Each structure stands twice: as C-alpha cells, then as structure tokens.
Amino acid sequence: MDVEVRLAAVPDAPLVGRMLEDFAHEFESPTEPADVLGRRVASLLERDEAIVPLARDADGRGLGFGILIPRSTSFLDGRAAMLEELYVVPERRDHGIGSRLLELAIEAGRERGVGFFEIGVDESDVDTQRFYGHHGFTNREGPDSEGRMFYFEREFGVGPG
C-alpha cells in the first residue's frame, strides 16, 4: 500500500481533526468533536503557526499526523518547537510511518529556524520513549542533568471552542 507523507494544508484540517479525535478516544482522553479539532488545526495552518506532517494512503485515508508548534525562545538563537502530537492509526503502526512523519516535522522545523525540539512522553509509555530515543532524542534525566524534568500544565479555558 502506497503511503504519501507531506505537510498538511488548510483543506487537510478536517482529516487531521478526525484523527485527533480517534487518538484521544484510543487513549481514553477527553476531547472535543472532530469538527472542532479540525477547525483549530485549520486556524493554526492559516496563521502559519504549526507544522503538520500528514500520512495518507492512495485512497486519501488518514494514516497518521504530527503537530509541531514552533516558537521564539530566549534560551537559544533561532526557535524552539514542541511536538504536541504524533499519531499513527493502530493498524499501520510499526511500518515506518511514524518515523517518516517525525523526520518531515524535523526537516520542516529546521527550514523554519527551529534548533531545539521538545516532546512530552508519559513516564509509563516506554515504547514511545524508545521510539524517540531511536531518533536521537534524549531524556534530560541522566549523569549530566539535575534530575528528572516534569511537565506542568494549567488550563484557563480562554477562547472559543
């Protein structure tokens, strides 16, 4: 089966929204409906605030996506970016699609001046940690670090759905 991996454009946002909803349901996370998620992705793409690699099969079905959010930063020249999501539909995992999506996100990020990438991974998600390690990402916990890093969040509920 042929797999097309390319950067998404605004017309692809509904497809990404459906996969975002599927991703949330798979991991039993609360989520907005696909149309709301697609609208948000479209807005990010319209404002050029996100890099969204997309994988589709020959029939146009979504196989996976990533969402990389570049931002300015004070701790290095250039930009930093957070990989918010990287998802491959369950039946197509372990076929290299995730690697291709990640590589495209990194390449597109570098072209936009990104020199530092961040990814949050649950402590219990050892397979995902191994995947990112295989691609050269390191956990800051180690002999040269000051200990384990934690990701904190707080929701304010600002803005329309």
PDB file of C-alpha atoms in Angstrom, residues 32-134:
ATOM      1  CA  GLU A  32     -13.694  17.937  21.551  1.00  0.00           C
ATOM      2  CA  PRO A  33     -15.512  16.605  18.467  1.00  0.00           C
ATOM      3  CA  ALA A  34     -13.542  16.171  15.240  1.00  0.00           C
ATOM      4  CA  ASP A  35     -15.079  19.252  13.600  1.00  0.00           C
ATOM      5  CA  VAL A  36     -13.905  21.496  16.460  1.00  0.00           C
ATOM      6  CA  LEU A  37     -10.434  19.952  16.388  1.00  0.00           C
ATOM      7  CA  GLY A  38     -10.281  20.322  12.611  1.00  0.00           C
ATOM      8  CA  ARG A  39     -11.272  23.976  12.875  1.00  0.00           C
ATOM      9  CA  ARG A  40      -8.438  24.561  15.367  1.00  0.00           C
ATOM     10  CA  VAL A  41      -5.922  22.825  13.113  1.00  0.00           C
ATOM     11  CA  ALA A  42      -7.145  24.907  10.156  1.00  0.00           C
ATOM     12  CA  SER A  43      -6.652  28.071  12.177  1.00  0.00           C
ATOM     13  CA  LEU A  44      -3.096  27.084  13.111  1.00  0.00           C
ATOM     14  CA  LEU A  45      -2.297  26.306   9.472  1.00  0.00           C
ATOM     15  CA  GLU A  46      -3.908  29.527   8.203  1.00  0.00           C
ATOM     16  CA  ARG A  47      -1.764  31.584  10.587  1.00  0.00           C
ATOM     17  CA  ASP A  48       1.341  29.502   9.769  1.00  0.00           C
ATOM     18  CA  GLU A  49       1.711  28.650  13.482  1.00  0.00           C
ATOM     19  CA  ALA A  50       2.049  24.888  13.076  1.00  0.00           C
ATOM     20  CA  ILE A  51       3.886  22.320  11.033  1.00  0.00           C
ATOM     21  CA  VAL A  52       1.576  19.371  10.416  1.00  0.00           C
ATOM     22  CA  PRO A  53       3.071  16.367   8.630  1.00  0.00           C
ATOM     23  CA  LEU A  54       0.328  14.111   7.287  1.00  0.00           C
ATOM     24  CA  ALA A  55       0.347  10.497   6.067  1.00  0.00           C
ATOM     25  CA  ARG A  56      -2.394   9.219   3.752  1.00  0.00           C
ATOM     26  CA  ASP A  57      -2.926   6.085   1.730  1.00  0.00           C
ATOM     27  CA  ALA A  58      -3.622   6.019  -2.009  1.00  0.00           C
ATOM     28  CA  ASP A  59      -7.365   6.397  -1.321  1.00  0.00           C
ATOM     29  CA  GLY A  60      -6.848   9.533   0.783  1.00  0.00           C
ATOM     30  CA  ARG A  61      -7.496   7.847   4.138  1.00  0.00           C
ATOM     31  CA  GLY A  62      -5.544   9.317   7.012  1.00  0.00           C
ATOM     32  CA  LEU A  63      -2.806   7.077   8.373  1.00  0.00           C
ATOM     33  CA  GLY A  64      -1.135   9.493  10.766  1.00  0.00           C
ATOM     34  CA  PHE A  65      -0.098  13.040  11.522  1.00  0.00           C
ATOM     35  CA  GLY A  66       2.079  15.181  13.727  1.00  0.00           C
ATOM     36  CA  ILE A  67       1.645  18.676  15.120  1.00  0.00           C
ATOM     37  CA  LEU A  68       4.789  20.710  15.683  1.00  0.00           C
ATOM     38  CA  ILE A  69       4.433  24.192  17.185  1.00  0.00           C
ATOM     39  CA  PRO A  70       7.492  26.437  16.636  1.00  0.00           C
ATOM     40  CA  ARG A  71       8.032  29.420  18.904  1.00  0.00           C
ATOM     41  CA  SER A  72      10.555  32.087  19.690  1.00  0.00           C
ATOM     42  CA  THR A  73      12.714  31.483  22.725  1.00  0.00           C
ATOM     43  CA  SER A  74      15.197  33.345  24.857  1.00  0.00           C
ATOM     44  CA  PHE A  75      17.475  30.392  25.575  1.00  0.00           C
ATOM     45  CA  LEU A  76      18.943  29.957  22.081  1.00  0.00           C
ATOM     46  CA  ASP A  77      19.364  31.688  18.757  1.00  0.00           C
ATOM     47  CA  GLY A  78      16.630  30.569  16.453  1.00  0.00           C
ATOM     48  CA  ARG A  79      13.420  28.923  17.523  1.00  0.00           C
ATOM     49  CA  ALA A  80      12.287  26.016  19.672  1.00  0.00           C
ATOM     50  CA  ALA A  81       9.351  23.740  18.914  1.00  0.00           C
ATOM     51  CA  MET A  82       7.047  21.437  20.841  1.00  0.00           C
ATOM     52  CA  LEU A  83       5.890  18.270  19.154  1.00  0.00           C
ATOM     53  CA  GLU A  84       2.353  18.272  20.533  1.00  0.00           C
ATOM     54  CA  GLU A  85       1.175  15.122  18.810  1.00  0.00           C
ATOM     55  CA  LEU A  86       2.486  12.277  16.697  1.00  0.00           C
ATOM     56  CA  TYR A  87      -0.075   9.634  15.840  1.00  0.00           C
ATOM     57  CA  VAL A  88      -0.320   6.665  13.515  1.00  0.00           C
ATOM     58  CA  VAL A  89      -3.545   4.680  13.209  1.00  0.00           C
ATOM     59  CA  PRO A  90      -3.191   1.405  15.138  1.00  0.00           C
ATOM     60  CA  GLU A  91      -3.369  -0.945  12.155  1.00  0.00           C
ATOM     61  CA  ARG A  92      -0.470   0.862  10.422  1.00  0.00           C
ATOM     62  CA  ARG A  93       1.957   1.121  13.337  1.00  0.00           C
ATOM     63  CA  ASP A  94       5.395  -0.470  13.068  1.00  0.00           C
ATOM     64  CA  HIS A  95       5.532   0.182   9.314  1.00  0.00           C
ATOM     65  CA  GLY A  96       7.789   3.281   9.427  1.00  0.00           C
ATOM     66  CA  ILE A  97       5.023   5.858   9.079  1.00  0.00           C
ATOM     67  CA  GLY A  98       5.736   7.469  12.462  1.00  0.00           C
ATOM     68  CA  SER A  99       9.413   7.754  11.569  1.00  0.00           C
ATOM     69  CA  ARG A 100       8.590   9.415   8.262  1.00  0.00           C
ATOM     70  CA  LEU A 101       6.221  11.859   9.963  1.00  0.00           C
ATOM     71  CA  LEU A 102       8.816  12.733  12.608  1.00  0.00           C
ATOM     72  CA  GLU A 103      11.577  13.172  10.020  1.00  0.00           C
ATOM     73  CA  LEU A 104       9.378  15.506   7.960  1.00  0.00           C
ATOM     74  CA  ALA A 105       8.478  17.523  11.073  1.00  0.00           C
ATOM     75  CA  ILE A 106      12.166  17.898  11.951  1.00  0.00           C
ATOM     76  CA  GLU A 107      13.138  18.833   8.389  1.00  0.00           C
ATOM     77  CA  ALA A 108      10.328  21.399   8.075  1.00  0.00           C
ATOM     78  CA  GLY A 109      11.140  22.773  11.532  1.00  0.00           C
ATOM     79  CA  ARG A 110      14.803  23.244  10.667  1.00  0.00           C
ATOM     80  CA  GLU A 111      13.778  25.071   7.485  1.00  0.00           C
ATOM     81  CA  ARG A 112      11.841  27.476   9.734  1.00  0.00           C
ATOM     82  CA  GLY A 113      14.790  28.057  12.049  1.00  0.00           C
ATOM     83  CA  VAL A 114      13.956  25.528  14.752  1.00  0.00           C
ATOM     84  CA  GLY A 115      17.090  24.414  16.585  1.00  0.00           C
ATOM     85  CA  PHE A 116      15.571  22.724  19.638  1.00  0.00           C
ATOM     86  CA  PHE A 117      12.727  20.202  19.807  1.00  0.00           C
ATOM     87  CA  GLU A 118      10.689  19.240  22.876  1.00  0.00           C
ATOM     88  CA  ILE A 119       8.439  16.218  23.262  1.00  0.00           C
ATOM     89  CA  GLY A 120       6.375  15.215  26.280  1.00  0.00           C
ATOM     90  CA  VAL A 121       6.055  11.471  26.873  1.00  0.00           C
ATOM     91  CA  ASP A 122       4.259   9.764  29.747  1.00  0.00           C
ATOM     92  CA  GLU A 123       6.621   8.002  32.135  1.00  0.00           C
ATOM     93  CA  SER A 124       4.777   4.709  31.634  1.00  0.00           C
ATOM     94  CA  ASP A 125       4.919   4.907  27.810  1.00  0.00           C
ATOM     95  CA  VAL A 126       8.186   3.031  27.359  1.00  0.00           C
ATOM     96  CA  ASP A 127       7.566   2.173  23.679  1.00  0.00           C
ATOM     97  CA  THR A 128       7.190   5.843  22.764  1.00  0.00           C
ATOM     98  CA  GLN A 129      10.278   6.756  24.792  1.00  0.00           C
ATOM     99  CA  ARG A 130      12.200   4.089  22.876  1.00  0.00           C
ATOM    100  CA  PHE A 131      10.861   5.432  19.543  1.00  0.00           C
ATOM    101  CA  TYR A 132      12.088   8.965  20.245  1.00  0.00           C
ATOM    102  CA  GLY A 133      15.392   7.666  21.606  1.00  0.00           C
ATOM    103  CA  HIS A 134      15.871   5.761  18.361  1.00  0.00           C
TER     104      HIS A 134
END
